[in-house]
Backbone as numpy.savetxt, mean C-alpha at the origin, in Angstrom:
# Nx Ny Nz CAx CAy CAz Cx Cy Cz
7.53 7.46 -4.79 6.68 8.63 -4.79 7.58 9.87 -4.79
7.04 10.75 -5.33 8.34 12.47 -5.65 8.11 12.95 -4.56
9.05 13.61 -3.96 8.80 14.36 -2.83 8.03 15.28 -3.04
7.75 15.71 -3.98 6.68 17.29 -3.81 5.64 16.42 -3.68
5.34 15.30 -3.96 4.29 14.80 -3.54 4.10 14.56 -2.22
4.49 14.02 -1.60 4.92 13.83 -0.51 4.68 15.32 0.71
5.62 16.08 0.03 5.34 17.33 0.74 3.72 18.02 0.85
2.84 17.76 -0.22 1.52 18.08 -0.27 0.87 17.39 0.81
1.26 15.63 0.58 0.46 15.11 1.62 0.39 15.33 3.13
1.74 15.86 3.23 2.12 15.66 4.94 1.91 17.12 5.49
1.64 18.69 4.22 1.14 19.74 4.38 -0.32 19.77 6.06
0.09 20.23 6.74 -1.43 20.43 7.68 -0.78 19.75 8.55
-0.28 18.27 8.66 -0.37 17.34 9.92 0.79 18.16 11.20
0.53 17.93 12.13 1.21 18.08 12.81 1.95 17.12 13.50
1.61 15.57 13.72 2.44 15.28 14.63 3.53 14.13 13.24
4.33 13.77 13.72 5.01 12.32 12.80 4.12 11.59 12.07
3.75 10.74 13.45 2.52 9.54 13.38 1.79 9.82 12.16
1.37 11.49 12.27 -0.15 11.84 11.30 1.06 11.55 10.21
1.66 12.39 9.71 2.44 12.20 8.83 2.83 10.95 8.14
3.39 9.93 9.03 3.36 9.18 8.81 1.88 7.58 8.00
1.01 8.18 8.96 -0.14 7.61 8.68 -1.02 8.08 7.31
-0.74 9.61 6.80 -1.24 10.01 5.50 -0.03 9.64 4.59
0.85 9.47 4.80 1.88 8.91 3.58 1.65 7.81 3.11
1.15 6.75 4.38 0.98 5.06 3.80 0.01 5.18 3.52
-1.50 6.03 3.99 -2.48 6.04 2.82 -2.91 6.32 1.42
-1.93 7.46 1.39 -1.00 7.58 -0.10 -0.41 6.61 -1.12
-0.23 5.66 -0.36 0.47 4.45 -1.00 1.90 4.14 -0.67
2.58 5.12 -0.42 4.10 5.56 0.09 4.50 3.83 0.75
5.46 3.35 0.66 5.95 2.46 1.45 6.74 3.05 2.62
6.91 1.94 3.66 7.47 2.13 4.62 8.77 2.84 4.90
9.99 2.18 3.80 11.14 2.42 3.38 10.81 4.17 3.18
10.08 4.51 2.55 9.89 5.73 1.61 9.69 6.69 2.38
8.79 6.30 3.59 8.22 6.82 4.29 9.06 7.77 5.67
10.06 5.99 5.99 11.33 6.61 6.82 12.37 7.79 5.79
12.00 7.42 5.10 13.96 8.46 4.05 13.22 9.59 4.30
12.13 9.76 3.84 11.51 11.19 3.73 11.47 11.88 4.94
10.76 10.96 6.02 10.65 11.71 7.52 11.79 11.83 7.88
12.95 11.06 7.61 13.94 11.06 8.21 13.88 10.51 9.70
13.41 9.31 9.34 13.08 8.54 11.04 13.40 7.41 10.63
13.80 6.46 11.40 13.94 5.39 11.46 12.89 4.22 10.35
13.35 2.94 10.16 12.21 2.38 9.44 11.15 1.84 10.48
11.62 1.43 11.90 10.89 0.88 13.12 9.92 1.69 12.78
10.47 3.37 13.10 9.49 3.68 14.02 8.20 4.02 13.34
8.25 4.13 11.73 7.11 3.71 10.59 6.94 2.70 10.90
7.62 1.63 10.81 6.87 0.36 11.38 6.31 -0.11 12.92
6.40 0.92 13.52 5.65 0.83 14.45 4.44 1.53 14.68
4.09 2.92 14.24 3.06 3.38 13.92 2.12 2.58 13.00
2.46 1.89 11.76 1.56 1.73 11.38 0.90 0.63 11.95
2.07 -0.43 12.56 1.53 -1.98 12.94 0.58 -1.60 14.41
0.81 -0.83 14.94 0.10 -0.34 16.21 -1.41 0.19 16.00
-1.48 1.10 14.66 -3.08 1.14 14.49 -3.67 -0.04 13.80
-3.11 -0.80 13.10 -3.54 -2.20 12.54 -4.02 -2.69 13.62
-2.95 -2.86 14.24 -3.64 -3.66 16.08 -4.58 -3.17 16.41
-4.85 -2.06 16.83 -6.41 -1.38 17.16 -7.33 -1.43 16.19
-6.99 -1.59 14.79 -8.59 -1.65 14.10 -8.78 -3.46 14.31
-7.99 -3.99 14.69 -8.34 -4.89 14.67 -7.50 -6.31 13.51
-6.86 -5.19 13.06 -5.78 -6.28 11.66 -4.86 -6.90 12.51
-4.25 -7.22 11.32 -2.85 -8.02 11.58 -1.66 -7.27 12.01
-1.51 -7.77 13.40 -0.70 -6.99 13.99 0.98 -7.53 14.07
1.21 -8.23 13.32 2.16 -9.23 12.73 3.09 -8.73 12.35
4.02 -9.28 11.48 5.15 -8.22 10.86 4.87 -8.54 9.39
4.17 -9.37 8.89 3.47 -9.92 7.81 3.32 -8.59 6.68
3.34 -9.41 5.52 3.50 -8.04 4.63 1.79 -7.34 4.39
0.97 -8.18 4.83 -0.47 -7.51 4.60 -0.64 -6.20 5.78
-0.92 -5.13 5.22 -1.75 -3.84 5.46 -2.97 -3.49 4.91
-3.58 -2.68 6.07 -5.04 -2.81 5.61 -4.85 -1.80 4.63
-5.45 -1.56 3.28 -5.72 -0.48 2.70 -4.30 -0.44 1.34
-3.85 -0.93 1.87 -2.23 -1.05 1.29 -1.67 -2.48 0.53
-1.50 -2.35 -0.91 -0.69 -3.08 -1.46 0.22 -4.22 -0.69
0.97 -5.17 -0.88 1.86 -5.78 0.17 3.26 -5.16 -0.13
3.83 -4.70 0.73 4.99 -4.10 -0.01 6.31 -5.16 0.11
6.09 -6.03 0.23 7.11 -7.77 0.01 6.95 -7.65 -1.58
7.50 -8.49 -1.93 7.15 -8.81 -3.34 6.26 -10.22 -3.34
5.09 -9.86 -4.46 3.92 -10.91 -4.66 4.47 -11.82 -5.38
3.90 -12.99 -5.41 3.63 -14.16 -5.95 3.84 -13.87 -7.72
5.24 -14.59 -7.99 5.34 -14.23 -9.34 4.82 -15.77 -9.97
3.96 -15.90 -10.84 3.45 -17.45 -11.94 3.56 -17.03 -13.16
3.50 -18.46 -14.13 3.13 -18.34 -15.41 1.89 -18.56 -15.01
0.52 -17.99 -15.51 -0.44 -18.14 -16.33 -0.59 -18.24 -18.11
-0.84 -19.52 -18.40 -1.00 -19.32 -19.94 -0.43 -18.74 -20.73
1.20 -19.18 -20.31 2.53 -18.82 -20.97 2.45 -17.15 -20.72
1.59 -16.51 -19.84 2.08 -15.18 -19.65 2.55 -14.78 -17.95
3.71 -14.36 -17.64 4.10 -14.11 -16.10 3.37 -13.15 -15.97
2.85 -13.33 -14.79 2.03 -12.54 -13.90 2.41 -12.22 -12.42
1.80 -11.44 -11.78 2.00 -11.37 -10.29 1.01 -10.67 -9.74
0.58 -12.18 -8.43 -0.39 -12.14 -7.75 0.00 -11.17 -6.44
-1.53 -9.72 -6.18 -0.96 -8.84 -5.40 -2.28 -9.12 -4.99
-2.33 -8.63 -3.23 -3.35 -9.00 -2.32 -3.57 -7.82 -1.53
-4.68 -7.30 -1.43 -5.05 -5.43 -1.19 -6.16 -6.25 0.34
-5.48 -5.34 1.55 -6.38 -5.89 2.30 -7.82 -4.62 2.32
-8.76 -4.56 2.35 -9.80 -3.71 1.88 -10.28 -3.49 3.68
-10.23 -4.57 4.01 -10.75 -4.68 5.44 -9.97 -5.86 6.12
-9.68 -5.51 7.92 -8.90 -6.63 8.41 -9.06 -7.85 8.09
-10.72 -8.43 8.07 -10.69 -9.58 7.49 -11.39 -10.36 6.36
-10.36 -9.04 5.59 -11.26 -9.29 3.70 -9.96 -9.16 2.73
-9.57 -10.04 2.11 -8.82 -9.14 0.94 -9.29 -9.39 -0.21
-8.78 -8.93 -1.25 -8.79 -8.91 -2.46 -7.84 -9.30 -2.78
-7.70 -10.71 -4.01 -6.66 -10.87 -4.88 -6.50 -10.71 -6.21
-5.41 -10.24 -7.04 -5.87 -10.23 -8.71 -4.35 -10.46 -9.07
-4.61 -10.51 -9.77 -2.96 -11.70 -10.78 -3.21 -10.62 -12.01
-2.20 -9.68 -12.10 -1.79 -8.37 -13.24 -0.71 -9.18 -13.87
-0.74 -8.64 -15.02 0.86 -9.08 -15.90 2.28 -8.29 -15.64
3.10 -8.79 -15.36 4.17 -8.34 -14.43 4.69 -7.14 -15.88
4.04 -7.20 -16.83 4.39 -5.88 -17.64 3.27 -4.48 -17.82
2.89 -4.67 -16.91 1.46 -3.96 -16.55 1.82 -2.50 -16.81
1.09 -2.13 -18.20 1.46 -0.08 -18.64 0.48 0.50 -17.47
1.03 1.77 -17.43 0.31 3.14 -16.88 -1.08 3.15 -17.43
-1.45 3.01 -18.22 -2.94 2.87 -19.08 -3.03 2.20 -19.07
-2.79 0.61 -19.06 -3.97 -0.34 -18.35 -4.22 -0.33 -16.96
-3.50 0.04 -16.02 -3.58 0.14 -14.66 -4.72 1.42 -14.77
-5.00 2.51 -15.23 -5.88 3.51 -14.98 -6.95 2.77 -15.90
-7.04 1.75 -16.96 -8.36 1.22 -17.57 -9.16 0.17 -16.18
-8.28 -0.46 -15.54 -8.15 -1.17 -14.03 -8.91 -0.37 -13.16
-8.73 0.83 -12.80 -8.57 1.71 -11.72 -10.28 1.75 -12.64
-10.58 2.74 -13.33 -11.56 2.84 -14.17 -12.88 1.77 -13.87
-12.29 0.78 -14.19 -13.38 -0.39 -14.01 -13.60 -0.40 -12.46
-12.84 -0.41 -11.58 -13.47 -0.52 -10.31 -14.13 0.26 -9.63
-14.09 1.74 -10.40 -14.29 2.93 -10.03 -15.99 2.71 -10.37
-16.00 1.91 -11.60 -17.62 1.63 -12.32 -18.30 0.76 -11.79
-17.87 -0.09 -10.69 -18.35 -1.44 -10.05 -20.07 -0.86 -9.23
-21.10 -1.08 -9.72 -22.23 -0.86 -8.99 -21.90 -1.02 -7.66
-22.65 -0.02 -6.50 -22.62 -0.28 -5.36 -24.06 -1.06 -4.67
């Protein structure tokens, strides 16, 4: 993520934590999260695994976050002579979502992606 991005998001918060906590909702990884704050990687990883614990998630060291991509690396397969990689979005502590993308996945199919879910009847 660019830092001016970055800098927008963390605009208003006052404490770390917040900071910290609107960056990974951003998408920001952990790693990303410490360089930028200039804090440790714990202590991102301890903010975030600490509200996981209170909503009720996985309070583990496990790569699932609620709301958040896995930031491990997913499950690489062939499907039907095409490599893919299976990524697992936790939506809710005890719900995820899985989908198997092609590990050559463009900017425009990911927003045709984004698009379709955006269209999903409620």
């Amino acid at each position: 993520m660019e830092r001016e991005k970055m800098e927008q998001i963390v605009s208003g918060k006052l404490t770390i934590s917040d900071k910290i906590r609107a960056l990974h909702q951003a998408g920001a990884s952990r790693a990303e999260i410490a360089r930028f704050l200039e804090r440790r990687y714990q202590h991102v990883r301890n903010v975030l695994i600490e509200d996981e614990r209170r909503a009720g998630g996985r309070a583990s060291d496990g790569p699932a976050q609620i709301g958040t991509v896995w930031e491990q690396p997913s499950e690489m397969v062939v499907e039907d002579s095409q490599t893919v990689t299976k990524h697992r979005f936790f939506l809710r502590p005890d719900f995820a979502v899985e989908i198997a993308l092609p590990t050559d996945l463009t900017a425009r199919e990911a927003q045709r992606l984004a698009q379709f879910i955006g269209s999903v009847p409620l």
